[in-house]
Short mmCIF file of C-alpha atoms and ligand atoms in Angstrom, two decimals:
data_model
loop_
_atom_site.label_atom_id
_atom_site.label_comp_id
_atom_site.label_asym_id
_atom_site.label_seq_id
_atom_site.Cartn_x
_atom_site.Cartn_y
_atom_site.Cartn_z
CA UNK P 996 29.57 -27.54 16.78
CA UNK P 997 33.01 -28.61 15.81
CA UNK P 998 35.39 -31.24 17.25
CA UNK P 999 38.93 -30.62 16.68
CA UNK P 1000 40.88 -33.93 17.34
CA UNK P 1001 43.04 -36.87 16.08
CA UNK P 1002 41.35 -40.11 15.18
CA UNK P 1003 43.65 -42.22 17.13
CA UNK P 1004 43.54 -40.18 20.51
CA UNK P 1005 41.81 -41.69 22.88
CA UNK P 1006 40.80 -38.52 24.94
CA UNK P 1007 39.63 -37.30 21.35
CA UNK P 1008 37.25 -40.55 21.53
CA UNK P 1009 35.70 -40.07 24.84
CA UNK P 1010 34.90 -36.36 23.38
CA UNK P 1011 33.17 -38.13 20.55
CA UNK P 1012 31.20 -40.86 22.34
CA UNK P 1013 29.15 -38.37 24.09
CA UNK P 1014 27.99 -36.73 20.62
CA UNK P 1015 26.83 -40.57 19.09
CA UNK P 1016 25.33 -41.73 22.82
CA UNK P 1017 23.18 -38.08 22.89
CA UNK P 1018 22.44 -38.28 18.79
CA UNK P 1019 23.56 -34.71 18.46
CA UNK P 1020 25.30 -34.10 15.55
CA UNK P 1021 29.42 -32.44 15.56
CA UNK P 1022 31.54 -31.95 12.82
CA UNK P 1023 35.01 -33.83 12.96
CA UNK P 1024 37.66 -31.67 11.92
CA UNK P 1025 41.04 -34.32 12.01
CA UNK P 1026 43.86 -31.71 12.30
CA UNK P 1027 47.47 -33.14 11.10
CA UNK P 1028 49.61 -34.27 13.66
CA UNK P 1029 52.25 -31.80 13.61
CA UNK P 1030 50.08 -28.96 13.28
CA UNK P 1031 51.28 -26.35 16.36
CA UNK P 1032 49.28 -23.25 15.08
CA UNK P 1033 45.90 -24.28 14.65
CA UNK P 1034 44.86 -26.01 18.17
CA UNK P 1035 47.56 -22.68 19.90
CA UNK P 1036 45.51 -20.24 18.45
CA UNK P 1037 42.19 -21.36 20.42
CA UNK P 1038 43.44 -23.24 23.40
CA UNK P 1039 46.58 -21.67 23.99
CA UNK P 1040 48.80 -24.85 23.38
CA UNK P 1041 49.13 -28.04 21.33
CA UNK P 1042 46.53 -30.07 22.35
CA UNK P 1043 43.25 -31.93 21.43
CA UNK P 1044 40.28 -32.78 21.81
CA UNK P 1045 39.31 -29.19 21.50
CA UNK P 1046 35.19 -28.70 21.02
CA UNK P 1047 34.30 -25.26 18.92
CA UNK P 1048 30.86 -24.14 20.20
CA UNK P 1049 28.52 -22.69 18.14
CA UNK P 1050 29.41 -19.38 19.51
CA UNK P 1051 32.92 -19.45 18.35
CA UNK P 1052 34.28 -20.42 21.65
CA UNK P 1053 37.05 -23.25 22.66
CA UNK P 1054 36.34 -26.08 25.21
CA UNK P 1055 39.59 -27.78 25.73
CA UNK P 1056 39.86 -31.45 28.24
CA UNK P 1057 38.27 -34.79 27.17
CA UNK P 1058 35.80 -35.17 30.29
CA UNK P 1059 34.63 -31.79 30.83
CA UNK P 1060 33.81 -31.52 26.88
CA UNK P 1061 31.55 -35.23 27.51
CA UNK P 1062 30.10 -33.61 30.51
CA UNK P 1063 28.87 -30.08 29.01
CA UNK P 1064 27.25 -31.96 25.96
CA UNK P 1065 25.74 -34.41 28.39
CA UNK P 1066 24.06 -31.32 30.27
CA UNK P 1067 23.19 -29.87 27.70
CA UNK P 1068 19.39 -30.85 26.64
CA UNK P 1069 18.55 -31.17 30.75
CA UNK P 1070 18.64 -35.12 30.76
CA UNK P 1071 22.34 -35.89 31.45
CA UNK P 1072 22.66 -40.23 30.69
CA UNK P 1073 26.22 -40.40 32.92
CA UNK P 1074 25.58 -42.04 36.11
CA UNK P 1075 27.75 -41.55 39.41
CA UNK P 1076 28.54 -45.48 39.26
CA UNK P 1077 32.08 -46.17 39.62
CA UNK P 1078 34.58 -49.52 39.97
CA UNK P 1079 37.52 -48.72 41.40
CA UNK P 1080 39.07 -52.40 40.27
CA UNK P 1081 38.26 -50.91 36.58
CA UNK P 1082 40.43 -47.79 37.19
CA UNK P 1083 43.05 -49.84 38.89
CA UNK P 1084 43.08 -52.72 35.87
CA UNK P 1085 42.82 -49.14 33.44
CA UNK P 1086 46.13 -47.41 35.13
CA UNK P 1087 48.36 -51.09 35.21
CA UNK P 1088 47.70 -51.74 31.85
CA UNK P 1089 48.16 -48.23 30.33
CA UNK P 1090 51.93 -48.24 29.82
CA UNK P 1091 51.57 -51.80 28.27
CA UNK P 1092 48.79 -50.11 26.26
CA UNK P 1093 51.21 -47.74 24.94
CA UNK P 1094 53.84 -49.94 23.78
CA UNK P 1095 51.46 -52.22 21.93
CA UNK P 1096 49.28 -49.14 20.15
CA UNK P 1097 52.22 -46.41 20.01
CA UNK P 1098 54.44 -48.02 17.30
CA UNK P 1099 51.14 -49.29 15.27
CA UNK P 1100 49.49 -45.71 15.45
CA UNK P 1101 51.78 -44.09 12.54
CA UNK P 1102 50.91 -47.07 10.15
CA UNK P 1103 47.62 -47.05 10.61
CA UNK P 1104 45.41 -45.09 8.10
CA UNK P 1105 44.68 -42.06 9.94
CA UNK P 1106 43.94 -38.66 8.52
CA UNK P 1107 46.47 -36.51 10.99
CA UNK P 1108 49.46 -38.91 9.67
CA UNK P 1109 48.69 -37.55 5.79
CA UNK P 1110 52.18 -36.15 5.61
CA UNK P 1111 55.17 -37.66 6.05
CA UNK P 1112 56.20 -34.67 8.62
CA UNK P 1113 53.04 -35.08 10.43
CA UNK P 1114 53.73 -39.08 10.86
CA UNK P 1115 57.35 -38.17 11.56
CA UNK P 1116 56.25 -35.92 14.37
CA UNK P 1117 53.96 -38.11 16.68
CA UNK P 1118 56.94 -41.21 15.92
CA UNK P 1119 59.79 -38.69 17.34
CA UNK P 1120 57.48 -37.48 19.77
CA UNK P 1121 56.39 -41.09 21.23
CA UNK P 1122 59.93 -42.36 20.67
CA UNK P 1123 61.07 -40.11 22.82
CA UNK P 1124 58.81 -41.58 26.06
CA UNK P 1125 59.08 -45.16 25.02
CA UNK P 1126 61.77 -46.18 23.35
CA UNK P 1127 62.48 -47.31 19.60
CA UNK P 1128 59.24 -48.40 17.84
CA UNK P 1129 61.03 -50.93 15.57
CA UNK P 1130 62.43 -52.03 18.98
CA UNK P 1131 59.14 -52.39 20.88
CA UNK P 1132 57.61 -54.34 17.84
CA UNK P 1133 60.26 -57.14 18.13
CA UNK P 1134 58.51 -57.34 21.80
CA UNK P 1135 54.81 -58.32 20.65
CA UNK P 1136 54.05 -61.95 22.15
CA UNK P 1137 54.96 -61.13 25.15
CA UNK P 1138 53.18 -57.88 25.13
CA UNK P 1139 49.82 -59.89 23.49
CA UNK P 1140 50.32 -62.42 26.30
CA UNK P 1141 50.06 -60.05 28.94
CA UNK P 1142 47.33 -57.84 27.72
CA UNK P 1143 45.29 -60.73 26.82
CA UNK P 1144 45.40 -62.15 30.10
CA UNK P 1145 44.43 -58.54 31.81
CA UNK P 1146 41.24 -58.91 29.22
CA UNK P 1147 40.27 -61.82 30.65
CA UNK P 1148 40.26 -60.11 34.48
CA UNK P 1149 38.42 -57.07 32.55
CA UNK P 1150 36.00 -59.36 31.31
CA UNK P 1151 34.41 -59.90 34.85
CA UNK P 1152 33.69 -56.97 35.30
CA UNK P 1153 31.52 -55.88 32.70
CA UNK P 1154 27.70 -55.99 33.64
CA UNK P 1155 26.36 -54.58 30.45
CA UNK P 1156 26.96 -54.14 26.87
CA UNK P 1157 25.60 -50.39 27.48
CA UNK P 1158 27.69 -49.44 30.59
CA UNK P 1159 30.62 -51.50 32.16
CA UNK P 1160 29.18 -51.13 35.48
CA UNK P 1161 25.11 -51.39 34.18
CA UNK P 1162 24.13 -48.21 32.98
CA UNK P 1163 26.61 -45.37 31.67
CA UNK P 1164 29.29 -43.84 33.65
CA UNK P 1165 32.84 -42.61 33.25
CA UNK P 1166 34.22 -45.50 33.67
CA UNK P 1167 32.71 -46.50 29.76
CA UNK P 1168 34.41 -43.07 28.51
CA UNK P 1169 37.43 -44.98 29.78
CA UNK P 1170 37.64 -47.91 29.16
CA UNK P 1171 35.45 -47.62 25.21
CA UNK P 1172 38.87 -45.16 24.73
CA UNK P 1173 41.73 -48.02 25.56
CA UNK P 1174 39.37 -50.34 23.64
CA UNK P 1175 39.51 -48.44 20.33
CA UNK P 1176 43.00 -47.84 20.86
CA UNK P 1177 43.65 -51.60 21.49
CA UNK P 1178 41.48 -52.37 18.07
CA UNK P 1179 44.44 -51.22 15.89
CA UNK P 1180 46.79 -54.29 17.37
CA UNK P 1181 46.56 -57.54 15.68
CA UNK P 1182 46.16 -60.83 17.43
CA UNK P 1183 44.21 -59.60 20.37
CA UNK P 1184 41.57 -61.84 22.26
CA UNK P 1185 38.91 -60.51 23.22
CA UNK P 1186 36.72 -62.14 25.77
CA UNK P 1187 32.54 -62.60 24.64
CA UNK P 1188 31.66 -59.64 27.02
CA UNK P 1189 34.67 -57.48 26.07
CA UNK P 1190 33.98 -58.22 22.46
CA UNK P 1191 29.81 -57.26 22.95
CA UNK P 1192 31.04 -54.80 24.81
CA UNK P 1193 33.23 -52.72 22.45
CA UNK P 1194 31.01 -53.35 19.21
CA UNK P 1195 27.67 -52.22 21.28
CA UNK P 1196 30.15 -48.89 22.21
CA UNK P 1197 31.70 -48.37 18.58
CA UNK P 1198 28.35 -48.89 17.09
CA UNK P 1199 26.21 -46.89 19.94
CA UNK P 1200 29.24 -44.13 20.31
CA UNK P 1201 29.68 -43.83 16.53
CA UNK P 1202 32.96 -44.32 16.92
CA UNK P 1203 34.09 -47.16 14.54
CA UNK P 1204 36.63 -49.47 15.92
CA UNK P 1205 40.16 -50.48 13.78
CA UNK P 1206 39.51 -53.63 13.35
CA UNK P 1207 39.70 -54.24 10.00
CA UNK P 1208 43.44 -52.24 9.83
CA UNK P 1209 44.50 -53.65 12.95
CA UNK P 1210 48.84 -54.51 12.72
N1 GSH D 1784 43.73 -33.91 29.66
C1 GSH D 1784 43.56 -33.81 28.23
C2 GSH D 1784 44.65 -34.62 27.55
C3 GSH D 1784 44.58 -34.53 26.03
C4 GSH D 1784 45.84 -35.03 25.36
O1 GSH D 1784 46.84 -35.38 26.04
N2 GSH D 1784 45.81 -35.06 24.05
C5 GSH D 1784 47.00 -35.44 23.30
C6 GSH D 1784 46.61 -36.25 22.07
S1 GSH D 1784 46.22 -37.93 22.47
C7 GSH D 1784 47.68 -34.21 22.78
O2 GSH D 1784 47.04 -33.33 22.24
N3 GSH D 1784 49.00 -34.16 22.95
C8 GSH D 1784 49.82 -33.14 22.36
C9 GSH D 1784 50.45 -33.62 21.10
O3 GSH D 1784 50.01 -34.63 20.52
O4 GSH D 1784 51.37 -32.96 20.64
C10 GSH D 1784 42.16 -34.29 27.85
O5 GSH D 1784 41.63 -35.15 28.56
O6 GSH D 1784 41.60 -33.80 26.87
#
C-alpha cells in the first residue's frame, strides 16, 4: 500500500500512526505542496492523506484511512474511550496551534517544500487564513506563554504513555498529530507526561518528531 501525504500535515500523521502501531508496512510517497494534478486525479480534489490500496484504489479522510487499516487483520487496537476535556483543550488551542506551526512549516526541512513554488504555495495559501507570517513571528512569547500553560492542563490528563486516556483511542490520533506539529516550534515546555508521552507515540507510531529542526 501507498500513502500519499505531506510530512507536516497532521491528518497525514494520524494516517501514518496506524501503519507503525499495527507493524504493517506503507510506502510514503511525500507529494510537493503545490502539486494540483496528482492527489485530483484519484480523489477528485487537492487533498491528502490519500491511502492507495493494493488494488489500485483511493481512500481519501485521515480517520476512516486509521480505521480500515485497524480492521484490517480482525484485531482492531482503537478503543471507544473518549475525554471530552481533551477535545475541548484540542479545539481552544488549535487556532493558537496554527499561528505558532504555520509560519515555521515552510522553513522546516520538508520534502513537499523542495521547490520554491511549492513553499510559495502553502505560505500564500496559509497567509491568506492567518495573516502575515513575518507578522505572526514577531508574536512568539506570547504565543509560547499561552501554549505552554495549556500543556500543563494537558498534562493531567494523560494516563498512559500508550494511550492518553489508558489504552488507544482517537483521542491519541489527535492529540500525537498537534504534538508533532507543535515539535517544529522552538522553546516549547513540555510537561514529564507530555514529553513520555509524545516520544513513546513518535517512536511506537514511527512517526519521528521535529525536534531536532524545531524554529
Ligand atoms: N478531513 C480531511 C482533511 C485533510 C486536509 O485538510 N488535508 C490538508 C493538508 S494538512 C490538505 O490537503 N489541504 C489542501 C491543500 O493543502 O491544498 C482528513 O482528515 O483527511
Amino acid at each position: 500500500m501507498k500513502l500519499h501525504q505531506y510530512d507536516h500535515c497532521p491528518f497525514c500523521v494520524k494516517a501514518r500512526m496506524i501503519f507503525g502501531l499495527k507493524g504493517i508496512p506503507v510506502t510514503l510517497n511525500i507529494l510537493l505542496n503545490d502539486d494540483v494534478d496528482t492527489p485530483t486525479a484519484m480523489i477528485g480534489k487537492k487533498m491528502v492523506p490519500i491511502l492507495e490500496k493494493e488494488d489500485g484504489s483511493f481512500m481519501p479522510e485521515s480517520m476512516d484511512i486509521v480505521h480500515w487499516i485497524d480492521r484490517l487483520d480482525g484485531q482492531p487496537l482503537i478503543s471507544q474511550r473518549h475525554n471530552q476535556e481533551l477535545s475541548k483543550w484540542l479545539d481552544d488551542n488549535h487556532f493558537l496551534v496554527n499561528q505558532l506551526v504555520m509560519p515555521r512549516t515552510p522553513h522546516l526541512p520538508f520534502a513537499e517544500f523542495a521547490t520554491e513554488s511549492a513553499r510559495a504555495y502553502y505560505t500564500n495559501a496559509k497567509q491568506n487564513i492567518l495573516g502575515d507570517f513575518k507578522e505572526l513571528l514577531t508574536q512568539t512569547d506570547d504565543y509560547l506563554e499561552r501554549i505552554n500553560k495549556a500543556l500543563v492542563q494537558l498534562n493531567s490528563w494523560i494516563a498512559c504513555e500508550r494511550g492518553v486516556n489508558g489504552e488507544l483511542s482517537e483521542d491519541d490520533f489527535h492529540l500525537f498529530a498537534t504534538l508533532r506539529s507543535l515539535s517544529g516550534v522552538k522553546g516549547i515546555v513540555y510537561p514529564e507526561k507530555v514529553e513520555t508521552y509524545r516520544q513513546k507515540m513518535a517512536s511506537l507510531c514511527d512517526v519521528p518528531l521535529m525536534d531536532e529542526y524545531a524554529i
